Short mmCIF file of C-alpha atoms in Angstrom, two decimals:
data_model
loop_
_atom_site.label_atom_id
_atom_site.label_comp_id
_atom_site.label_asym_id
_atom_site.label_seq_id
_atom_site.Cartn_x
_atom_site.Cartn_y
_atom_site.Cartn_z
CA MET A 643 8.05 -82.23 -15.01
CA SER A 644 9.03 -79.02 -16.72
CA GLY A 645 9.78 -77.07 -13.52
CA PRO A 646 13.22 -78.29 -12.42
CA SER A 647 14.46 -78.95 -15.90
CA SER A 648 13.31 -75.53 -17.08
CA ALA A 649 14.92 -73.87 -14.09
CA ALA A 650 18.17 -75.64 -14.75
CA ALA A 651 18.00 -74.78 -18.42
CA GLY A 652 17.24 -71.18 -17.52
CA GLU A 653 20.23 -71.01 -15.21
CA ALA A 654 22.44 -72.51 -17.88
CA ALA A 655 21.05 -70.20 -20.53
CA GLY A 656 21.40 -67.22 -18.24
CA ALA A 657 24.99 -68.13 -17.43
CA SER A 658 26.17 -68.80 -20.95
CA PRO A 659 25.58 -65.35 -22.46
CA ALA A 660 27.19 -63.66 -19.50
CA GLY A 661 30.62 -64.68 -20.69
CA PRO A 662 30.43 -63.30 -24.23
CA SER A 663 28.60 -60.15 -23.21
CA SER A 664 31.09 -59.36 -20.48
CA ALA A 665 33.92 -60.25 -22.81
CA GLY A 666 32.46 -57.94 -25.48
CA ALA A 667 32.16 -55.11 -22.97
CA SER A 668 35.71 -55.75 -21.81
CA SER A 669 37.03 -55.79 -25.37
CA THR A 670 35.21 -52.53 -26.12
CA ALA A 671 36.64 -50.94 -23.01
CA HIS A 672 40.18 -52.07 -23.79
CA GLU A 673 40.17 -51.69 -27.60
CA SER A 674 42.96 -49.70 -29.18
CA LEU A 675 42.53 -46.08 -30.16
CA PRO A 676 42.73 -46.73 -33.93
CA LYS A 677 40.12 -49.47 -33.65
CA ALA A 678 37.80 -47.21 -31.64
CA ALA A 679 38.29 -44.43 -34.20
CA ARG A 680 37.43 -46.82 -37.05
CA ARG A 681 34.34 -47.98 -35.20
CA GLN A 682 33.14 -44.41 -34.66
CA ALA A 683 33.90 -43.48 -38.26
CA GLY A 684 31.91 -46.48 -39.43
CA GLY A 685 28.97 -45.39 -37.31
CA LEU A 686 29.09 -41.87 -38.75
CA ALA A 687 29.30 -43.23 -42.29
CA ARG A 688 26.26 -45.44 -41.72
CA ALA A 689 24.38 -42.45 -40.32
CA LEU A 690 25.00 -40.51 -43.53
CA VAL A 691 23.29 -43.17 -45.66
CA THR A 692 20.51 -44.12 -43.23
CA PRO A 693 17.71 -41.53 -43.20
CA SER A 694 15.12 -41.59 -40.48
CA TYR A 695 11.87 -43.43 -41.11
CA PRO A 696 9.06 -42.76 -41.87
CA ALA A 697 9.48 -39.74 -44.12
CA THR A 698 6.92 -37.53 -42.40
CA PRO A 699 6.96 -33.83 -43.32
CA LEU A 700 8.38 -31.27 -40.92
CA PHE A 701 5.87 -30.06 -38.30
CA ALA A 702 3.46 -32.79 -39.39
CA GLN A 703 2.52 -33.41 -35.75
CA SER A 704 1.54 -29.80 -35.15
CA PRO A 705 -2.18 -29.26 -34.44
CA ARG A 706 -2.10 -25.96 -36.36
CA ASN A 707 -2.72 -26.27 -40.08
CA TRP A 708 -0.79 -23.12 -40.98
CA LEU A 709 2.29 -24.33 -39.13
CA ARG A 710 2.30 -27.59 -41.09
CA ARG A 711 2.38 -25.55 -44.31
CA VAL A 712 5.24 -23.25 -43.26
CA PRO A 713 8.11 -25.59 -44.34
CA TYR A 714 6.59 -25.98 -47.81
CA GLY A 715 6.12 -22.23 -48.17
CA VAL A 716 9.64 -21.38 -47.03
CA ALA A 717 11.21 -24.04 -49.27
CA MET A 718 9.24 -22.82 -52.28
CA ILE A 719 10.15 -19.18 -51.65
CA LEU A 720 13.85 -19.96 -51.26
CA THR A 721 13.86 -22.14 -54.36
CA THR A 722 12.14 -19.45 -56.38
CA ILE A 723 14.72 -16.87 -55.28
CA LEU A 724 17.91 -18.93 -55.21
CA VAL A 725 17.64 -20.71 -58.57
CA PRO A 726 17.65 -17.58 -60.81
CA THR A 727 19.91 -15.65 -58.44
CA THR A 728 22.54 -18.39 -58.40
CA ALA A 729 22.36 -18.81 -62.18
CA GLN A 730 22.78 -15.09 -62.76
CA LEU A 731 25.63 -14.82 -60.23
CA LEU A 732 27.54 -17.69 -61.83
CA SER A 733 27.02 -16.29 -65.31
CA HIS A 734 27.88 -12.63 -64.70
CA ASP A 735 30.36 -12.70 -61.79
CA TYR A 736 32.15 -16.01 -62.25
CA GLY A 737 32.10 -16.34 -66.03
CA VAL A 738 30.23 -19.64 -66.14
CA GLY A 739 28.28 -20.38 -69.31
CA GLY A 740 24.56 -19.63 -69.24
CA GLY A 741 23.42 -23.23 -69.68
CA VAL A 742 25.84 -24.61 -67.09
CA ALA A 743 25.00 -21.78 -64.67
CA THR A 744 21.28 -22.43 -65.01
CA LEU A 745 21.79 -26.16 -64.50
CA LEU A 746 23.91 -25.57 -61.40
CA GLY A 747 21.33 -23.15 -60.02
CA ILE A 748 18.56 -25.70 -60.50
CA VAL A 749 20.57 -28.55 -58.94
CA GLN A 750 21.53 -26.39 -55.97
CA GLY A 751 18.09 -24.85 -55.37
CA THR A 752 15.36 -27.36 -56.21
CA PRO A 753 16.43 -30.02 -53.65
CA LEU A 754 15.24 -27.59 -50.98
CA LEU A 755 11.70 -28.71 -51.88
CA LEU A 756 12.72 -32.27 -51.03
CA SER A 757 14.14 -31.21 -47.67
CA VAL A 758 10.66 -30.91 -46.15
CA THR A 759 10.19 -34.70 -46.19
CA ARG A 760 13.64 -36.17 -46.97
CA PRO A 761 16.31 -33.73 -45.79
CA LEU A 762 19.19 -36.24 -45.78
CA GLN A 763 18.67 -37.19 -49.42
CA ALA A 764 18.35 -33.50 -50.30
CA TRP A 765 21.58 -32.78 -48.43
CA TRP A 766 23.51 -35.29 -50.56
CA ILE A 767 22.29 -33.64 -53.75
CA VAL A 768 23.02 -30.10 -52.58
CA PHE A 769 26.40 -31.00 -51.08
CA LEU A 770 27.62 -32.69 -54.27
CA ALA A 771 26.19 -29.86 -56.36
CA ASP A 772 28.06 -27.30 -54.26
CA LEU A 773 31.31 -29.24 -54.72
CA VAL A 774 30.82 -29.43 -58.48
CA CYS A 775 29.94 -25.74 -58.58
CA ALA A 776 33.12 -24.85 -56.66
CA LEU A 777 35.24 -26.87 -59.09
CA VAL A 778 33.46 -25.45 -62.16
CA VAL A 779 33.99 -21.90 -60.92
CA LEU A 780 37.62 -22.71 -60.24
CA GLY A 781 38.14 -23.82 -63.82
CA THR A 782 36.22 -21.08 -65.59
CA ALA A 783 36.84 -17.90 -63.60
CA ASP A 784 39.88 -15.86 -64.59
CA HIS A 785 40.47 -14.51 -61.10
CA LEU A 786 38.82 -15.08 -57.70
CA GLU A 787 40.60 -12.51 -55.58
CA ASN A 788 37.44 -10.48 -55.04
CA ARG A 789 35.01 -13.37 -55.23
CA VAL A 790 33.50 -15.64 -52.61
CA TRP A 791 34.93 -19.15 -52.95
CA PRO A 792 34.65 -22.16 -52.49
CA TRP A 793 31.04 -21.70 -51.30
CA LEU A 794 28.96 -19.10 -53.11
CA PRO A 795 26.62 -16.77 -51.16
CA GLY A 796 23.44 -18.33 -52.55
CA ALA A 797 24.77 -21.80 -51.87
CA ILE A 798 25.52 -20.85 -48.25
CA ILE A 799 21.97 -19.60 -47.68
CA GLY A 800 20.36 -22.68 -49.21
CA TYR A 801 22.79 -24.96 -47.39
CA LEU A 802 21.98 -23.45 -44.00
CA PHE A 803 18.23 -23.84 -44.59
CA LEU A 804 18.84 -27.44 -45.60
CA LEU A 805 20.82 -28.05 -42.40
CA LEU A 806 17.97 -26.53 -40.40
CA ALA A 807 15.53 -29.02 -41.91
CA LEU A 808 18.05 -31.78 -41.33
CA ALA A 809 18.47 -30.89 -37.66
CA LEU A 810 14.70 -30.93 -37.14
CA ARG A 811 14.48 -34.46 -38.50
CA GLU A 812 17.62 -36.56 -38.13
CA PRO A 813 19.35 -37.89 -34.97
CA ARG A 814 22.43 -36.41 -33.36
CA ARG A 815 24.91 -38.84 -34.96
CA THR A 816 23.75 -37.86 -38.45
CA LEU A 817 24.10 -34.16 -37.65
CA VAL A 818 27.65 -34.64 -36.40
CA ALA A 819 28.54 -36.60 -39.54
CA VAL A 820 27.09 -33.91 -41.82
CA TRP A 821 28.93 -31.18 -39.98
CA LEU A 822 32.25 -33.04 -40.18
CA VAL A 823 31.82 -33.75 -43.89
CA THR A 824 31.00 -30.10 -44.52
CA GLY A 825 34.08 -28.93 -42.62
CA THR A 826 36.33 -31.54 -44.21
CA ALA A 827 35.26 -30.65 -47.75
CA GLY A 828 35.72 -26.93 -47.13
CA LEU A 829 39.07 -27.47 -45.45
CA ALA A 830 40.27 -29.68 -48.31
CA LEU A 831 39.34 -27.08 -50.94
CA GLY A 832 40.92 -24.29 -48.91
CA MET A 833 44.16 -26.21 -48.43
CA ALA A 834 44.29 -27.33 -52.06
CA PHE A 835 43.81 -23.78 -53.37
CA PRO A 836 44.87 -21.42 -50.59
CA ASP A 837 45.22 -18.46 -52.94
CA LYS A 838 41.66 -18.87 -54.20
CA SER A 839 39.83 -19.28 -50.89
CA ASN A 840 38.62 -16.20 -49.08
CA GLY A 841 37.38 -17.94 -45.91
CA SER A 842 33.82 -18.84 -46.94
CA ASN A 843 34.62 -22.45 -46.08
CA VAL A 844 35.36 -21.43 -42.50
CA VAL A 845 32.24 -19.26 -42.35
CA LEU A 846 30.02 -22.11 -43.54
CA PHE A 847 31.69 -24.54 -41.14
CA VAL A 848 31.00 -22.26 -38.16
CA LEU A 849 27.47 -21.28 -39.20
CA SER A 850 26.52 -24.88 -39.99
CA GLY A 851 27.71 -25.96 -36.56
CA VAL A 852 25.62 -23.24 -34.89
CA VAL A 853 22.50 -24.11 -36.91
CA LEU A 854 22.85 -27.84 -36.28
CA LEU A 855 23.53 -27.35 -32.58
CA VAL A 856 20.67 -24.93 -31.89
CA ALA A 857 18.06 -26.64 -34.07
CA GLY A 858 19.04 -30.11 -32.87
CA ALA A 859 18.82 -29.02 -29.24
CA LEU A 860 15.40 -27.47 -29.79
CA ARG A 861 14.16 -30.60 -31.53
CA GLU A 862 15.40 -32.89 -28.76
CA ARG A 863 13.82 -30.61 -26.16
CA GLY A 864 10.51 -30.72 -28.02
CA ASP A 865 10.70 -34.51 -28.32
CA ALA A 866 11.39 -34.79 -24.58
CA GLN A 867 8.45 -32.55 -23.73
CA ARG A 868 6.15 -34.52 -26.04
CA ARG A 869 7.22 -37.83 -24.52
CA LEU A 870 6.74 -36.38 -21.04
CA ALA A 871 3.23 -35.21 -21.94
CA GLU A 872 2.38 -38.63 -23.36
CA GLN A 873 3.73 -40.32 -20.25
CA GLU A 874 1.72 -38.00 -18.00
CA THR A 875 -1.42 -38.82 -19.99
CA ILE A 876 -0.74 -42.55 -19.68
CA SER A 877 0.05 -42.21 -15.97
CA GLU A 878 -3.16 -40.26 -15.37
CA ALA A 879 -5.22 -42.93 -17.15
CA GLU A 880 -3.48 -45.69 -15.21
CA ARG A 881 -4.00 -43.80 -11.96
CA ALA A 882 -7.72 -43.40 -12.64
CA HIS A 883 -8.01 -47.07 -13.56
CA ARG A 884 -6.11 -48.12 -10.43
CA THR A 885 -8.31 -45.89 -8.29
CA LEU A 886 -11.41 -47.51 -9.75
CA LEU A 887 -10.05 -51.00 -9.13
CA GLU A 888 -9.06 -50.17 -5.56
CA GLU A 889 -12.50 -48.77 -4.80
CA ARG A 890 -14.20 -51.80 -6.31
CA THR A 891 -11.95 -54.04 -4.25
CA ARG A 892 -12.90 -52.15 -1.13
CA ILE A 893 -16.58 -52.47 -1.97
CA ALA A 894 -16.12 -56.18 -2.59
CA ARG A 895 -14.57 -56.63 0.85
CA GLU A 896 -17.37 -54.72 2.53
CA LEU A 897 -20.03 -56.61 0.61
CA HIS A 898 -18.40 -59.81 1.74
CA ASP A 899 -18.88 -58.73 5.34
CA VAL A 900 -22.49 -57.76 4.67
CA VAL A 901 -23.41 -60.98 2.89
CA ALA A 902 -21.33 -63.07 5.29
CA HIS A 903 -23.51 -61.83 8.14
CA HIS A 904 -26.63 -63.15 6.43
CA MET A 905 -24.94 -66.42 5.52
CA SER A 906 -23.82 -66.90 9.12
CA VAL A 907 -27.37 -66.30 10.33
CA ILE A 908 -28.67 -68.86 7.84
CA THR A 909 -26.08 -71.39 9.02
CA VAL A 910 -26.91 -70.90 12.69
CA GLN A 911 -30.66 -71.06 12.11
CA ALA A 912 -30.38 -74.16 9.95
CA ASP A 913 -28.14 -75.93 12.48
CA SER A 914 -30.33 -75.05 15.46
CA ALA A 915 -33.69 -75.72 13.80
CA PRO A 916 -33.93 -79.39 14.92
CA TYR A 917 -33.32 -78.31 18.52
CA ARG A 918 -35.65 -75.32 18.48
CA ILE A 919 -38.51 -77.03 16.69
CA GLY A 920 -39.55 -80.33 18.12
CA GLY A 921 -41.08 -83.20 16.23
CA LEU A 922 -39.42 -82.48 12.90
CA PRO A 923 -39.47 -85.40 10.47
CA SER A 924 -36.15 -86.85 9.41
CA GLU A 925 -36.54 -85.43 5.91
CA ALA A 926 -36.83 -81.90 7.32
CA GLU A 927 -33.78 -82.41 9.54
CA ARG A 928 -31.77 -83.57 6.55
CA GLU A 929 -33.01 -80.57 4.59
CA PHE A 930 -31.90 -78.16 7.34
CA SER A 931 -28.57 -79.96 7.51
CA THR A 932 -28.12 -79.54 3.75
CA ILE A 933 -28.98 -75.84 3.99
CA ALA A 934 -26.44 -75.34 6.77
CA ALA A 935 -23.73 -77.20 4.85
CA THR A 936 -24.42 -75.19 1.70
CA ALA A 937 -24.30 -71.92 3.64
CA ARG A 938 -21.00 -72.86 5.26
CA GLU A 939 -19.54 -73.84 1.89
CA SER A 940 -20.68 -70.56 0.33
CA LEU A 941 -19.23 -68.60 3.24
CA ALA A 942 -15.88 -70.37 2.92
CA GLU A 943 -15.85 -69.71 -0.83
CA MET A 944 -16.54 -66.03 -0.26
CA ARG A 945 -13.68 -65.83 2.22
CA ARG A 946 -11.34 -67.37 -0.34
CA LEU A 947 -12.56 -64.85 -2.92
CA LEU A 948 -11.94 -62.05 -0.45
CA GLY A 949 -8.41 -63.31 0.04
CA VAL A 950 -7.83 -62.96 -3.69
CA LEU A 951 -9.31 -59.48 -3.84
CA ARG A 952 -7.46 -58.20 -0.80
CA SER A 953 -3.96 -57.02 -1.60
CA GLU A 954 -0.98 -58.56 0.12
CA GLY A 955 -0.30 -57.09 3.51
CA THR A 956 -3.87 -55.80 3.90
CA ARG A 957 -5.49 -57.06 7.05
CA GLY A 958 -9.10 -57.98 7.22
CA GLU A 959 -11.48 -55.40 8.57
CA ARG A 960 -12.80 -56.87 11.81
CA ALA A 961 -14.82 -53.87 13.00
CA PRO A 962 -18.57 -53.87 12.32
CA GLN A 963 -19.50 -52.15 9.09
CA PRO A 964 -20.74 -48.58 9.66
CA GLY A 965 -24.16 -47.38 8.62
CA LEU A 966 -26.51 -44.45 8.83
CA ARG A 967 -26.31 -44.35 12.64
CA GLN A 968 -22.59 -43.48 12.47
CA VAL A 969 -23.16 -40.37 10.31
CA PRO A 970 -23.41 -38.06 13.38
CA GLN A 971 -19.92 -39.20 14.38
CA LEU A 972 -18.64 -38.16 10.95
CA VAL A 973 -20.22 -34.74 11.39
CA GLU A 974 -18.64 -34.36 14.84
CA ALA A 975 -15.21 -35.26 13.43
CA THR A 976 -15.69 -32.70 10.65
CA VAL A 977 -16.60 -30.00 13.18
CA ARG A 978 -13.46 -30.84 15.15
CA ALA A 979 -11.50 -30.39 11.92
CA GLY A 980 -12.64 -26.75 11.80
CA ILE A 981 -15.53 -27.11 9.34
CA PRO A 982 -18.83 -25.60 10.63
CA THR A 983 -21.17 -28.46 9.74
CA THR A 984 -24.86 -28.99 10.45
CA LEU A 985 -26.69 -32.30 10.21
CA THR A 986 -30.39 -32.64 9.49
CA ILE A 987 -32.05 -36.06 9.57
CA ALA A 988 -35.74 -36.11 8.68
CA ASP A 989 -38.14 -37.80 11.10
CA ASP A 990 -39.34 -40.24 8.45
CA VAL A 991 -35.82 -41.71 8.15
CA ALA A 992 -36.26 -43.44 11.53
CA GLU A 993 -39.29 -45.24 10.11
CA LEU A 994 -37.09 -46.88 7.46
CA GLU A 995 -35.07 -48.83 10.02
CA PRO A 996 -33.68 -51.33 9.67
CA LEU A 997 -32.11 -50.22 6.40
CA PRO A 998 -30.63 -52.78 3.99
CA GLN A 999 -26.99 -53.08 4.98
CA ALA A 1000 -25.74 -52.27 1.48
CA VAL A 1001 -27.78 -49.05 1.45
CA GLY A 1002 -26.72 -47.99 4.95
CA LEU A 1003 -23.05 -48.70 4.21
CA SER A 1004 -23.19 -46.83 0.88
CA ALA A 1005 -24.89 -43.84 2.53
CA TYR A 1006 -22.21 -43.71 5.23
CA ARG A 1007 -19.35 -43.93 2.70
CA ILE A 1008 -20.83 -41.25 0.44
CA VAL A 1009 -21.25 -38.79 3.32
CA GLN A 1010 -17.80 -39.73 4.61
CA GLU A 1011 -16.12 -39.05 1.28
CA ALA A 1012 -18.05 -35.82 0.72
CA LEU A 1013 -17.07 -34.44 4.13
CA ALA A 1014 -13.48 -35.56 3.68
CA ASN A 1015 -13.35 -33.67 0.37
CA VAL A 1016 -14.68 -30.56 2.11
CA VAL A 1017 -11.94 -30.81 4.74
CA ARG A 1018 -9.25 -31.33 2.12
CA HIS A 1019 -10.35 -28.94 -0.61
CA ALA A 1020 -12.56 -26.31 1.07
CA PRO A 1021 -11.15 -25.68 4.55
CA GLY A 1022 -13.38 -23.57 6.73
CA ALA A 1023 -16.37 -23.79 4.39
CA ALA A 1024 -19.81 -23.92 5.98
CA THR A 1025 -21.30 -27.34 5.23
CA ARG A 1026 -24.81 -28.76 5.48
CA VAL A 1027 -25.68 -32.48 5.54
CA ALA A 1028 -29.31 -33.46 5.01
CA ILE A 1029 -30.75 -36.98 5.05
CA SER A 1030 -34.37 -37.65 4.17
CA ALA A 1031 -36.66 -40.44 3.01
CA GLU A 1032 -38.35 -40.26 -0.35
CA GLY A 1033 -41.79 -41.71 0.18
CA GLY A 1034 -40.39 -44.69 2.02
CA SER A 1035 -38.85 -46.05 -1.20
CA ALA A 1036 -35.47 -44.30 -1.30
CA LEU A 1037 -32.95 -42.56 0.90
CA THR A 1038 -31.83 -39.08 -0.18
CA LEU A 1039 -28.46 -37.62 0.81
CA LEU A 1040 -27.43 -34.01 0.33
CA VAL A 1041 -24.04 -32.54 1.25
CA VAL A 1042 -23.58 -28.88 0.34
CA ASN A 1043 -20.63 -26.68 1.24
CA GLY A 1044 -19.93 -23.03 0.61
CA PRO A 1045 -16.71 -21.47 -0.69
CA PRO A 1046 -13.53 -22.22 1.28
CA ASP A 1047 -12.45 -19.92 4.05
CA SER A 1048 -9.24 -17.99 3.57
CA ALA A 1049 -7.92 -19.12 6.93
CA PRO A 1050 -5.90 -22.36 6.63
CA THR A 1051 -7.30 -25.34 8.46
CA LYS A 1052 -5.48 -28.59 9.09
CA PRO A 1053 -7.52 -31.62 7.92
CA LEU A 1054 -8.36 -33.98 10.75
CA GLU A 1055 -10.76 -36.27 8.91
CA THR A 1056 -8.52 -38.84 7.22
CA SER A 1057 -10.74 -41.89 7.24
CA GLY A 1058 -12.20 -41.35 3.77
CA THR A 1059 -11.59 -43.72 0.91
CA GLY A 1060 -9.39 -41.19 -0.82
CA HIS A 1061 -10.96 -41.83 -4.20
CA GLY A 1062 -13.34 -38.87 -4.39
CA LEU A 1063 -16.15 -38.96 -6.89
CA VAL A 1064 -15.03 -42.31 -8.29
CA GLY A 1065 -15.86 -44.02 -5.01
CA MET A 1066 -19.21 -42.22 -4.78
CA VAL A 1067 -20.17 -43.34 -8.26
CA GLU A 1068 -19.32 -46.94 -7.43
CA ARG A 1069 -21.31 -46.78 -4.17
CA VAL A 1070 -24.39 -45.46 -5.92
CA ARG A 1071 -24.04 -47.94 -8.77
CA LEU A 1072 -23.84 -50.73 -6.20
CA VAL A 1073 -27.43 -50.16 -5.05
CA GLY A 1074 -28.83 -48.92 -8.35
CA GLY A 1075 -29.14 -45.30 -7.26
CA MET A 1076 -28.36 -41.92 -8.76
CA LEU A 1077 -25.63 -39.36 -8.04
CA ASP A 1078 -25.54 -35.66 -8.87
CA THR A 1079 -22.43 -33.61 -8.15
CA GLY A 1080 -21.18 -30.23 -9.29
CA PRO A 1081 -19.97 -26.77 -8.30
CA LEU A 1082 -22.28 -24.03 -7.08
CA PRO A 1083 -22.40 -20.43 -8.35
CA ASP A 1084 -21.00 -19.08 -5.07
CA GLY A 1085 -17.90 -21.27 -5.30
CA GLY A 1086 -19.18 -24.16 -3.19
CA PHE A 1087 -19.94 -27.74 -4.13
CA ARG A 1088 -22.95 -30.06 -4.01
CA VAL A 1089 -23.21 -33.83 -3.63
CA ALA A 1090 -26.70 -35.32 -3.94
CA ALA A 1091 -27.42 -39.05 -3.95
CA ARG A 1092 -30.59 -41.11 -4.15
CA LEU A 1093 -30.33 -44.70 -2.85
CA PRO A 1094 -33.29 -47.02 -3.47
CA LEU A 1095 -34.31 -49.05 -0.41
CA VAL A 1096 -33.94 -52.47 -1.97
CA ASP A 1097 -32.07 -55.53 -0.90
CA LEU A 1098 -28.73 -56.24 -2.50
CA GLU A 1099 -30.05 -59.35 -4.19
CA GLU A 1100 -32.70 -57.30 -5.98
CA THR A 1101 -30.23 -54.77 -7.35
CA SER A 1102 -29.38 -55.07 -11.00
CA PRO A 1103 -25.79 -56.20 -11.50
CA SER A 1104 -25.23 -53.53 -14.06
#
């Protein structure tokens, strides 16, 4: 009921916004130059009054404790130096009254402490204080021919530090707006009083642009590297999870084939029982018929489940599932790949036949993956494969290789699962066994597995 109507509504909804959005893009592309300039100016103005959120301190993400304290230390040192220095400079060199000079020094210097957490707010205070200071000096000083104006030396130093903190915190649009406001204010004072200015406005404009450009570029580069590291961490976790799911899916398909064999045998035996055993009562024939029907239903359900587990485009594996008897073929393929490999099968292993199919298949896959890893990661390494029985209750596998040979060897064994230790862990967990892997002191590697000789139905699901 909701399908066609929803589809139609979706098409209508999808079509209706296309007009306005395309019209908006077209109007933006064809807008006049004054309108585009006003739009950009509005964006810069909004950037000046919109600080970034949250107000985390500079270098707060650093793992080093001393580095997180550096901004506070530098701000405190500069404030301690600049406040009395600026007050004394205004009082002695520019003729400003002691109280006014002290007040201007405090207003120009103390906001540097705020710049560690809120640099944009601190910039507004310092910028307005510098403007007021320039105007106060202009009205009180008798002559400025040999004096730095409109920006005083102490104000330039504090301003540059403030811009450094700003560039490490705020986005690019805010930095451009701050730089333009700084240049505009200095240019306006220089043009209004050309005989008073000695070029400090130009010096601050150039230095502020360099500081904002370099610090902003470094911050953006650090942000990009941090995002890349986070993405690599997420990708690695997703890759490991996908590998685990793929290996479990493969095991599920193989288990289907193992269990399906038993279910098929049950079906055939139940169907043929009335013909093989004469004189069965009707109740027994109906019971065998029910068993056969239940087995066929279970087999069909398992095939449907396998179809869900198998990815699209993956064909069913029609070959018989390998077991312990195919291990010599793996060893031969490894030898052909250039790996000197020896196989030792204890005499008591033959007494364990027939092995449970889950155990035989897991043993084959573990040896297969171990040898494939030797071919891929330790070319030319001498390898030993040993299979023994542990008191008739468990099968023990041992694959040991030495350090890789220096001579390059092209891998020929490519039939492994490709999931390394993850697949081995899942195989051992399938039959309730144990796995021990790790490097050897001589540079080789060891894979040891113990597989209990129990039927699949007796294995704990955990």
